[in-house]
XYZ file of C-alpha atoms in Angstrom:
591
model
C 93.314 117.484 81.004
C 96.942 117.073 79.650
C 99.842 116.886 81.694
C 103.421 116.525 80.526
C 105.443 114.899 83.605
C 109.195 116.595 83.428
C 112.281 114.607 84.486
C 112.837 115.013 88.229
C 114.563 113.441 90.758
C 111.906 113.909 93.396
C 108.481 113.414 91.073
C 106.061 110.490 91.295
C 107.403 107.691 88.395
C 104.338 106.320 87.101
C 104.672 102.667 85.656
C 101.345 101.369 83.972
C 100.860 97.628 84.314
C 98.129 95.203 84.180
C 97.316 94.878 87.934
C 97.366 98.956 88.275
C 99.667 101.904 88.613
C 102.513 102.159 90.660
C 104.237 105.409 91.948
C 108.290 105.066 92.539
C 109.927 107.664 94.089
C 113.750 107.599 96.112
C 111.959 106.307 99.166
C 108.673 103.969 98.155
C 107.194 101.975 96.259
C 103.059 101.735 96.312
C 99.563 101.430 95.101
C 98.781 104.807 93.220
C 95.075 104.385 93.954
C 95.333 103.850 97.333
C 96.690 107.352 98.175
C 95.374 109.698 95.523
C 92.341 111.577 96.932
C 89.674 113.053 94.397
C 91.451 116.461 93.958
C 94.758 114.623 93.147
C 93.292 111.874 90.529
C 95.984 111.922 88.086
C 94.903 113.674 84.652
C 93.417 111.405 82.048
C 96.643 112.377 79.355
C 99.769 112.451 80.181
C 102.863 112.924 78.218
C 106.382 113.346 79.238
C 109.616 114.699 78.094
C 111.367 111.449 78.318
C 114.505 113.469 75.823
C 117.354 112.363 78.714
C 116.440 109.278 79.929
C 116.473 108.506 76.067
C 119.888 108.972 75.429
C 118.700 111.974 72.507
C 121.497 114.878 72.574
C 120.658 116.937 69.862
C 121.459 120.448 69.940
C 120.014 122.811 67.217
C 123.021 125.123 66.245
C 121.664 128.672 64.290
C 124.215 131.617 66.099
C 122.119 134.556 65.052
C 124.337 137.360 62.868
C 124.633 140.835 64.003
C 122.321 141.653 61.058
C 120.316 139.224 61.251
C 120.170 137.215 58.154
C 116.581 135.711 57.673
C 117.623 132.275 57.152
C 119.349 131.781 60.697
C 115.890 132.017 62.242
C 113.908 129.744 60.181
C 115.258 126.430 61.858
C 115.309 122.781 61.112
C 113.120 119.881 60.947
C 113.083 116.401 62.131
C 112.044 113.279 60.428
C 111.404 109.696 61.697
C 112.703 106.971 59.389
C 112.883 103.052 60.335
C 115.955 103.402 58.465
C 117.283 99.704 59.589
C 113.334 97.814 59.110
C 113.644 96.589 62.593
C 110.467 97.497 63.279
C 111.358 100.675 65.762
C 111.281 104.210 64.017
C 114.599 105.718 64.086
C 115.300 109.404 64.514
C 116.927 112.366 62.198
C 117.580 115.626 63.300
C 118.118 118.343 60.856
C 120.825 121.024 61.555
C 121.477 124.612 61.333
C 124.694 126.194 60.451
C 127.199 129.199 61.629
C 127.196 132.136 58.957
C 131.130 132.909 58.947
C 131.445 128.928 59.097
C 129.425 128.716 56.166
C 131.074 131.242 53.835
C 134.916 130.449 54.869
C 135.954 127.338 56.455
C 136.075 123.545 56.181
C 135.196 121.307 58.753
C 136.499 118.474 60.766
C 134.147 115.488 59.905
C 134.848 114.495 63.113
C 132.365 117.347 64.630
C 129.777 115.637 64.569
C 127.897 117.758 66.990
C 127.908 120.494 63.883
C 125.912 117.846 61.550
C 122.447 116.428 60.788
C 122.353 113.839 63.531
C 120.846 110.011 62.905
C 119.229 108.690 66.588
C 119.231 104.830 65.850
C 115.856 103.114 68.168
C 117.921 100.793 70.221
C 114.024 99.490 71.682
C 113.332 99.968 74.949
C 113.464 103.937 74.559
C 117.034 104.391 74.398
C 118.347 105.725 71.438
C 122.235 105.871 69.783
C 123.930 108.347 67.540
C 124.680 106.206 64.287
C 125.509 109.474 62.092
C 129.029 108.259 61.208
C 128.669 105.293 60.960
C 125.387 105.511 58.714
C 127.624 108.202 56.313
C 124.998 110.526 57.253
C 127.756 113.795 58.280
C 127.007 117.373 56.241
C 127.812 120.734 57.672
C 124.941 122.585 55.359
C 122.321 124.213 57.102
C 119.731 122.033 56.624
C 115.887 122.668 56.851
C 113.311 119.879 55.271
C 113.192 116.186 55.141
C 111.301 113.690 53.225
C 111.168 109.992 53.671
C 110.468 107.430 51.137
C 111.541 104.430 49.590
C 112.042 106.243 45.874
C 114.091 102.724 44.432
C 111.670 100.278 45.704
C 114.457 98.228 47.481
C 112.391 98.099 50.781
C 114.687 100.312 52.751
C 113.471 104.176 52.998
C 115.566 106.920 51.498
C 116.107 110.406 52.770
C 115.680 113.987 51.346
C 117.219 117.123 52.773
C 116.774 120.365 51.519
C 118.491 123.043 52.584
C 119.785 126.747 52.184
C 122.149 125.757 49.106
C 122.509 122.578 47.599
C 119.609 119.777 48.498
C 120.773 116.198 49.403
C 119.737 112.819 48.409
C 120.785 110.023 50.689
C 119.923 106.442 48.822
C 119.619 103.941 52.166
C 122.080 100.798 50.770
C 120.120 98.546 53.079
C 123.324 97.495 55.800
C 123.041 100.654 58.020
C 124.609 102.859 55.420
C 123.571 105.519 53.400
C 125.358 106.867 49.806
C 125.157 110.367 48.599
C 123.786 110.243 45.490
C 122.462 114.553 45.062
C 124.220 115.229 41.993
C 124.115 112.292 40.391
C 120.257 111.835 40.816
C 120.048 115.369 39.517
C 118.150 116.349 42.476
C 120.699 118.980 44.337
C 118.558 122.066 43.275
C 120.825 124.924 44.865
C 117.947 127.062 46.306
C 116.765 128.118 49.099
C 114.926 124.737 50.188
C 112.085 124.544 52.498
C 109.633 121.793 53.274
C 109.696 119.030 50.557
C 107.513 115.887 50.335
C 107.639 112.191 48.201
C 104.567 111.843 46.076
C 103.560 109.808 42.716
C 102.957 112.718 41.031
C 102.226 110.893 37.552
C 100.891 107.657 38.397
C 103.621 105.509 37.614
C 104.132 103.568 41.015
C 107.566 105.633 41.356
C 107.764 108.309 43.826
C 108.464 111.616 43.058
C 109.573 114.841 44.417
C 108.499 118.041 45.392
C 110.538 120.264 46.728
C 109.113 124.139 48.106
C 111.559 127.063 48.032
C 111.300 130.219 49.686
C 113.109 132.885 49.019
C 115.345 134.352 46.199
C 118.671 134.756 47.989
C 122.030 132.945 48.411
C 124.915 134.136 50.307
C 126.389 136.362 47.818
C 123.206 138.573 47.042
C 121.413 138.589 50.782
C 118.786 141.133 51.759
C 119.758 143.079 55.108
C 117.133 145.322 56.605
C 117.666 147.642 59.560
C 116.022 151.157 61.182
C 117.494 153.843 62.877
C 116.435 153.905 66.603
C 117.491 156.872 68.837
C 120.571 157.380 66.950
C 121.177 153.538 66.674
C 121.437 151.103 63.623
C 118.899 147.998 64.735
C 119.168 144.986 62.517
C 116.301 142.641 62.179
C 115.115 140.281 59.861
C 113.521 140.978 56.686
C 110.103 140.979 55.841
C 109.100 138.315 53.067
C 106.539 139.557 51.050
C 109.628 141.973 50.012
C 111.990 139.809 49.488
C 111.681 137.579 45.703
C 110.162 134.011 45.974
C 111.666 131.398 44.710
C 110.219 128.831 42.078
C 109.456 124.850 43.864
C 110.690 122.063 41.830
C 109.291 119.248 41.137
C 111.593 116.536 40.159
C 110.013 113.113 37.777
C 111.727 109.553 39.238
C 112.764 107.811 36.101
C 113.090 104.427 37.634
C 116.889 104.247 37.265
C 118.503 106.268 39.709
C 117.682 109.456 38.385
C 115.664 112.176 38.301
C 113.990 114.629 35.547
C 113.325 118.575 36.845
C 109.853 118.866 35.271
C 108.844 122.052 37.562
C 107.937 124.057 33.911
C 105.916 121.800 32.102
C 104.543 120.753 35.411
C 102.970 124.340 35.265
C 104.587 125.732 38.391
C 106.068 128.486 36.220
C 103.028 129.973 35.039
C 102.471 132.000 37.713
C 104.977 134.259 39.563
C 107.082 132.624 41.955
C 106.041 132.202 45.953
C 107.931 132.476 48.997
C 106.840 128.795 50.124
C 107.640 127.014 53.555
C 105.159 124.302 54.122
C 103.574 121.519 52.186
C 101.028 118.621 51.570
C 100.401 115.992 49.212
C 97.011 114.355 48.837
C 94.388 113.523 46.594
C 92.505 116.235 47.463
C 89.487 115.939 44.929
C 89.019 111.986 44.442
C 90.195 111.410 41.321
C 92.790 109.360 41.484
C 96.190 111.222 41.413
C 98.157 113.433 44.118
C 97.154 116.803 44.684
C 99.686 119.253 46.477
C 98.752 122.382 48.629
C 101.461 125.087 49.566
C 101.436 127.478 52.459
C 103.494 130.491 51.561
C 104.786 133.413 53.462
C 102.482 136.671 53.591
C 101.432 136.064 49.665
C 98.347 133.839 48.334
C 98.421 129.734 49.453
C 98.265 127.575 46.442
C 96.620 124.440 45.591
C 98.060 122.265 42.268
C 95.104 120.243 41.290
C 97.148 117.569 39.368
C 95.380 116.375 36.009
C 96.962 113.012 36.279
C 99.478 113.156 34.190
C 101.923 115.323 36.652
C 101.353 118.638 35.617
C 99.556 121.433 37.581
C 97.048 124.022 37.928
C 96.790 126.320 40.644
C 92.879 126.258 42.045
C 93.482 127.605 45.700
C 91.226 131.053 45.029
C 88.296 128.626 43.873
C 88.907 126.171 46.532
C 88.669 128.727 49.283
C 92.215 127.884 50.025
C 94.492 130.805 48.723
C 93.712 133.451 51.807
C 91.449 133.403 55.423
C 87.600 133.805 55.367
C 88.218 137.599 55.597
C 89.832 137.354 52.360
C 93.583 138.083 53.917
C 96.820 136.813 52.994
C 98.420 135.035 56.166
C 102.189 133.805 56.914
C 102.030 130.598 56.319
C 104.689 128.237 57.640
C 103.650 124.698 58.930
C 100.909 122.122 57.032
C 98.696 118.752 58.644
C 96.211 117.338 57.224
C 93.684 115.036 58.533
C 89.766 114.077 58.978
C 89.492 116.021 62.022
C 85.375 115.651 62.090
C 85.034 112.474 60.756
C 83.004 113.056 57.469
C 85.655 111.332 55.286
C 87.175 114.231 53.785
C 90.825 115.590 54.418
C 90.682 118.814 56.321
C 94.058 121.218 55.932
C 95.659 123.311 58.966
C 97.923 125.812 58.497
C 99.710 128.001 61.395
C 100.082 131.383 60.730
C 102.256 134.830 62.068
C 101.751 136.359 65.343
C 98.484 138.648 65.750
C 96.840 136.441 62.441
C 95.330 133.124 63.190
C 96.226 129.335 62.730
C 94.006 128.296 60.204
C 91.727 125.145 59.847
C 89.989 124.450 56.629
C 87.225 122.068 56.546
C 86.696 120.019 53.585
C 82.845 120.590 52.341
C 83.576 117.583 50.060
C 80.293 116.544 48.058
C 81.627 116.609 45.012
C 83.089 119.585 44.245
C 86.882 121.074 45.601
C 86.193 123.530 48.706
C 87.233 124.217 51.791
C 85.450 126.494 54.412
C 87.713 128.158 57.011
C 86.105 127.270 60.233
C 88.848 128.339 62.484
C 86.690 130.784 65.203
C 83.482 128.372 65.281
C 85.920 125.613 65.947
C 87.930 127.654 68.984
C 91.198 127.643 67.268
C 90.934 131.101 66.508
C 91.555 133.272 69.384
C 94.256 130.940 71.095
C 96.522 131.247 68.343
C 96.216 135.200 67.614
C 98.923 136.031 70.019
C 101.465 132.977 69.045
C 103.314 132.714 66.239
C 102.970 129.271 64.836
C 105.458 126.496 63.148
C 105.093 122.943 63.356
C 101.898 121.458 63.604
C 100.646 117.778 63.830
C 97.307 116.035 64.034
C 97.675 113.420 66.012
C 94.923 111.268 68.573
C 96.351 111.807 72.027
C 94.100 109.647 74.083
C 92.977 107.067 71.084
C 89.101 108.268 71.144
C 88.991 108.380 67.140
C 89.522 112.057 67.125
C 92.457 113.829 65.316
C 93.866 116.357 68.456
C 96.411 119.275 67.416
C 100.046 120.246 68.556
C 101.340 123.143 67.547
C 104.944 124.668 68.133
C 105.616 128.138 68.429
C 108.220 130.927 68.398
C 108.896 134.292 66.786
C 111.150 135.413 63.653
C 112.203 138.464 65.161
C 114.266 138.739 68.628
C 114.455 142.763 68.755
C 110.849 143.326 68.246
C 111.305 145.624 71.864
C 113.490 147.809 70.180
C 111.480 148.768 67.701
C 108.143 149.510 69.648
C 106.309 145.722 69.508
C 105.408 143.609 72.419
C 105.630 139.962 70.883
C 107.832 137.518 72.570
C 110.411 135.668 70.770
C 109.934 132.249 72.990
C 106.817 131.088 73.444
C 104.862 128.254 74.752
C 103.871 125.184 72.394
C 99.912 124.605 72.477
C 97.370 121.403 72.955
C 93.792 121.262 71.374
C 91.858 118.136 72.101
C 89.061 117.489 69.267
C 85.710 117.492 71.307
C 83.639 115.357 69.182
C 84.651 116.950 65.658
C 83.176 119.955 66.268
C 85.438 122.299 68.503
C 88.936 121.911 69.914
C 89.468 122.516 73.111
C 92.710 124.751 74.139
C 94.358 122.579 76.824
C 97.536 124.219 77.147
C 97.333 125.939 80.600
C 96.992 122.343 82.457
C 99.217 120.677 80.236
C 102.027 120.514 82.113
C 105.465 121.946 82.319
C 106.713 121.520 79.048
C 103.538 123.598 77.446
C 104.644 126.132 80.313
C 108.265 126.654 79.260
C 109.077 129.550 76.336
C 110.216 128.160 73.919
C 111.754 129.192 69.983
C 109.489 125.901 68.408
C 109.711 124.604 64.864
C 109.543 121.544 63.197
C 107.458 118.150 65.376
C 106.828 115.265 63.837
C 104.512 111.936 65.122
C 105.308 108.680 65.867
C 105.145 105.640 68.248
C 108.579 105.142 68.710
C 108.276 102.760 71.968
C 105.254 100.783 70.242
C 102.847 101.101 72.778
C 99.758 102.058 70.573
C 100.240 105.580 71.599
C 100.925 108.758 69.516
C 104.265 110.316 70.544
C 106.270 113.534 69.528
C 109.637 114.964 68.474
C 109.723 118.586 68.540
C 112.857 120.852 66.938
C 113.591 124.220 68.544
C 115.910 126.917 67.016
C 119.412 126.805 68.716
C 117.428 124.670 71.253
C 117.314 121.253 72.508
C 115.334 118.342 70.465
C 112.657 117.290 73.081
C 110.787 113.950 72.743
C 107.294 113.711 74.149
C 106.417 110.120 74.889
C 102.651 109.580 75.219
C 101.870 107.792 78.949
C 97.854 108.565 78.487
C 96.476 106.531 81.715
C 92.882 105.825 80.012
C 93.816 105.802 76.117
C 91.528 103.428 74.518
C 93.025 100.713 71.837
C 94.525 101.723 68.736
C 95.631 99.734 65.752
C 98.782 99.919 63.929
C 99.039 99.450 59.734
C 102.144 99.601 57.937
C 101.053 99.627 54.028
C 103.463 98.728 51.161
C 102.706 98.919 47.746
C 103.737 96.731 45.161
C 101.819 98.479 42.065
C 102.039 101.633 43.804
C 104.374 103.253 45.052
C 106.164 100.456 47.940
C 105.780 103.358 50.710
C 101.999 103.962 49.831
C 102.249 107.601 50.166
C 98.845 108.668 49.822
C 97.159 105.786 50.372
C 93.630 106.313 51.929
C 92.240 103.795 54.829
C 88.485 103.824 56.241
C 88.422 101.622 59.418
C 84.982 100.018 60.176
C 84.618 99.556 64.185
C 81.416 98.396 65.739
C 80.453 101.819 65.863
C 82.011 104.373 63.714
C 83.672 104.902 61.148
C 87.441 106.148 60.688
C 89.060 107.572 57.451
C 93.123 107.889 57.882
C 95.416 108.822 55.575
C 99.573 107.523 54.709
C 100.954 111.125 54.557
C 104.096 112.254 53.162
C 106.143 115.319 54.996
C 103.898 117.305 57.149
C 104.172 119.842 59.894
C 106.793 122.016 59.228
C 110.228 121.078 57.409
C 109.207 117.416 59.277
C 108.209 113.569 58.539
C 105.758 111.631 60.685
C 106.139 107.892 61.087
C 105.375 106.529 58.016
C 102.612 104.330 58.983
C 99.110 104.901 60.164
C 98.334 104.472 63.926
C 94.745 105.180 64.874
C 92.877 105.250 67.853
C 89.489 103.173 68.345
C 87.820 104.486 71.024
C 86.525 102.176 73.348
C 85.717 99.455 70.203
C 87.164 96.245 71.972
C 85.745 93.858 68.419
C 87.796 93.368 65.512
C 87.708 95.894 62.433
C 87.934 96.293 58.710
C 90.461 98.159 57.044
C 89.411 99.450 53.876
C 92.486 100.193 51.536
C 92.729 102.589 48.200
C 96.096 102.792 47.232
C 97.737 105.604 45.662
C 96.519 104.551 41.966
C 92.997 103.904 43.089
C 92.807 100.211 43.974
C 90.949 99.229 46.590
C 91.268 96.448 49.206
C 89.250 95.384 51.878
C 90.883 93.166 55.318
C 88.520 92.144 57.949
C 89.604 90.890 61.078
C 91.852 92.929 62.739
C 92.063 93.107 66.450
C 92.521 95.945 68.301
C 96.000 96.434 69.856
C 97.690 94.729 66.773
C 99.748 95.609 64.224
C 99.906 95.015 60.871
C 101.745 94.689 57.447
C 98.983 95.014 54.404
C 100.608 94.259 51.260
C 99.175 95.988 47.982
C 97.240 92.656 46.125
C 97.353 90.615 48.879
C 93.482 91.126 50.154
C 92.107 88.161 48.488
C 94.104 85.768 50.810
C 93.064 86.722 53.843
C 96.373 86.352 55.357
C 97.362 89.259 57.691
C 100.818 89.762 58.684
C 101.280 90.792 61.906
C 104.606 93.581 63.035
C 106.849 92.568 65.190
C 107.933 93.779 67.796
């Protein structure tokens, strides 16, 4: 059971401490365990919306147009960045944008309530709004991020695409950041979706790849409407009949700049894709980054890279391009992870109301397929009457298995008008991984924030309090930011690894780790963007189950090095530096 403990005046407080659990309420102060009968044993997961108490005040702003224009209801993501390398992972908060505002007036830079929003980790869980100071204020609207440290300076770098001109923020290392879009040449003027940081060539540099969606801009925009009873009903348009847009891949050339490779990368020969999510990994062993797409209502794609940066799309062979039934499904958010604990990188993609979410197991043994295993596994018939967005993998309770979130919310607010019953909010979902072999839909008893409707987005992982537990920002559109911190009573250990390449690329995107307990073993992965429009914590944080004896951490870097460290305790955290193995010195994180 999962509950998520709301903010309220008159609830139980539970503090976890070494001698027990303690309830504080306005009038006492006593031993949990002394009152609690059998029927009121407090649930084994917990998680609450600790947003307020936090000092996080982000409001999504997306007004919604009389007609509807499509891009209003696609949201925002949010990214977590350690922006400052103080150890704590620091917020950003992507933001939407008013249509009129957009096409005819300048703003006052003093609004800042209208920008993308950087939450500074202050420690303790409090949080403060650094945007202007950082340089960070833009009145786009803006929809993906990516974090990585693309100039190898040790500070992490943002990317923001958005519905016109992407942005490039270079982190100078003293709280700052510098605008440096057009003169990296990376400020494609699409319409910008998800986007990750990859080495895409094998060169140790990162690179970029950006997903677009749609063919529009705000001179040429598709408006679709029906007659109903004599009345003009706006809504937004389908995608499939709307143009795709090309992605862009953009080569780091080491000084600053960037190269737009996306043709002879290959992504032009095939017709363009309406494309939201995306996920780089090496998806077939061999030593370079692999990406997978999840487009709109047309065929997925997989780019099997040939080392060298330039792509071939193998989705339909890797049983990746549609559903089992052979059906082309809506697809917005991306994870990836080794859900069942063979080793191989399983993909989950959520799909449109009345489809399914889909989870595709990797068969692995040599050859590139997938298997969609999304009814035997129970995510099937949960997710038929949401319409899903973000998504993360993430270990609630530190057992060893990869559990699901998943945010949800509609596209289209009229749907009544027009004859359909689908609800425009609705509730965000828990699965907890039973073993690697089903997932178990824990939503009903997971408290009141998986109760509340909701218009859900982008989420994105991390443990921003550094307790050794998985926590979560979720994005909603014109909606509140709500953080989820993770207060799991009986969580087992976990161990914390923050990899930085020296060879490869300093933020080790893609790196690969296989942790050796007493008992099992654990494969983990250091993923770029995920979810939807989002970035995770860029480190890897995984849960031991009850293993209480020190473990290896097997490490192949992005260019296929590997590096073994033994002796690393559970409950610690740790820096492994590319080439350092061979010393045996571990570095431990502070705080």
């Amino acid at each position: 059971m999962i509950s998520f403990l709301s903010n309220n005046s008159t609830a139980c407080f539970l503090l976890r401490s070494a001698r027990g659990i303690f309830c504080f309420s306005c009038l006492a102060v006593f031993f949990c365990g002394s009152f609690l009968s059998a029927d009121e044993k407090q649930p084994e997961i917990l998680f609450q919306d600790v947003t307020a108490a936090s000092q996080l005040q982000f409001q999504h702003r997306s007004p919604l147009t009389l007609k509807r224009h499509l891009h209003l209801m696609m949201g925002s993501g949010v990214g977590w960045i350690d922006f400052d390398n103080d150890g704590f992972p620091d917020l950003y908060c992507a933001q939407g944008e008013e249509w009129q505002t957009a096409k005819n007036t300048q703003r006052d830079v003093s609004d800042v309530a209208l920008s993308n929003r950087l939450y500074q980790n202050r420690g303790n869980s409090l949080f403060q709004d650094v945007t202007t100071s950082a340089g960070l204020i833009d009145f786009g609207y803006s929809m993906g991020i990516a974090v990585g440290d693309f100039n190898h300076d040790g500070f992490d770098d943002l990317y923001v695409s958005q519905f016109g001109r992407n942005l490039l923020y270079c982190n100078n290392g003293d709280g700052t950041f510098s605008n440096t879009s057009q003169s990296a040449q990376v400020d494609d003027p699409g319409y910008g979706a998800s986007c990750t940081w990859a080495d895409l060539n094998g060169d140790g540099l990162l690179d970029l790849y950006v997903v677009n969606y749609l063919e529009i801009d705000r001179e040429q925009y598709p408006i679709c409407s029906r007659n109903v009873d004599g009345t003009r009903v706006y809504f937004v348009c389908h995608p499939r009949y709307v143009r795709g847009e090309y992605d862009v891949v953009y080569r780091n050339l080491g000084n600053g700049t960037f190269l737009d490779m996306s043709k002879k990368a290959g992504l032009h020969n095939e017709p363009a894709r309406q494309g939201l999510g995306v996920f780089a990994a090496d998806f077939d062993h061999d030593g370079d980054m692999d990406i997978y797409v999840a487009n709109d209502s047309v065929a997925n794609q997989l780019w099997v890279n040939d080392g060298q940066g330039v792509f071939t799309d193998q989705a339909l062979i890797a049983g990746l391009a549609f559903n089992r039934s052979g059906d082309r499904e809506a697809g917005m958010g991306l994870a990836g992870a080794d859900y069942n604990g063979d080793g191989q990188i399983d993909l989950f993609v959520t799909n449109y109301y009345g489809e399914t979410n889909t989870l595709y197991r990797n068969e692995g043994a040599g050859a590139l397929f997938f298997l969609d295993v999304t009814d035997e596994t129970g995510l099937a018939a949960p997710s038929r009457v949401r319409l899903g967005f973000g998504a993360s993998f993430l270990d609630f309770n530190n057992d060893g298995w990869e559990d699901l979130f998943v945010t949800n919310g509609h596209v289209h607010d009229r749907l009544a008008q027009l004859g359909k019953n689908e609800p425009y909010e609705q509730e965000p979902q828990v699965f907890l991984n039973q073993g690697g072999a089903r997932f178990l839909d824990d939503s009903a008893s997971a408290g009141t924030f998986f109760q509340n409707k909701q218009v859900g987005r982008g989420c994105a992982v991390a443990d921003f309090n550094r307790d050794g537990l998985a926590d979560l920002a979720v994005s909603h559109l014109n909606g509140k930011l709500v953080l989820l911190e993770n207060r799991s009573l009986s969580a087992g250990p976990s161990i914390s690894l923050k990899l930085i390449g020296t060879t490869s690329n300093r933020s080790a995107i893609g790196a690969r780790v296989e942790l050796t307990t007493d008992s099992r073993k654990l494969t983990r992965y250091r993923r770029g963007s995920s979810s939807y429009l989002s970035a995770d914590e860029g480190g890897i944080l995984a849960g031991l189950g009850k293993s209480q004896t020190p473990v290896s951490a097997k490490v192949t870097w992005p260019q296929g090095k590997t590096e073994i460290w033994s002796g690393l305790q559970p409950g610690g955290r740790y820096t492994l530096i590319e080439g350092t193995s061979a010393s045996r010195e571990l570095s431990q994180i502070q705080p």
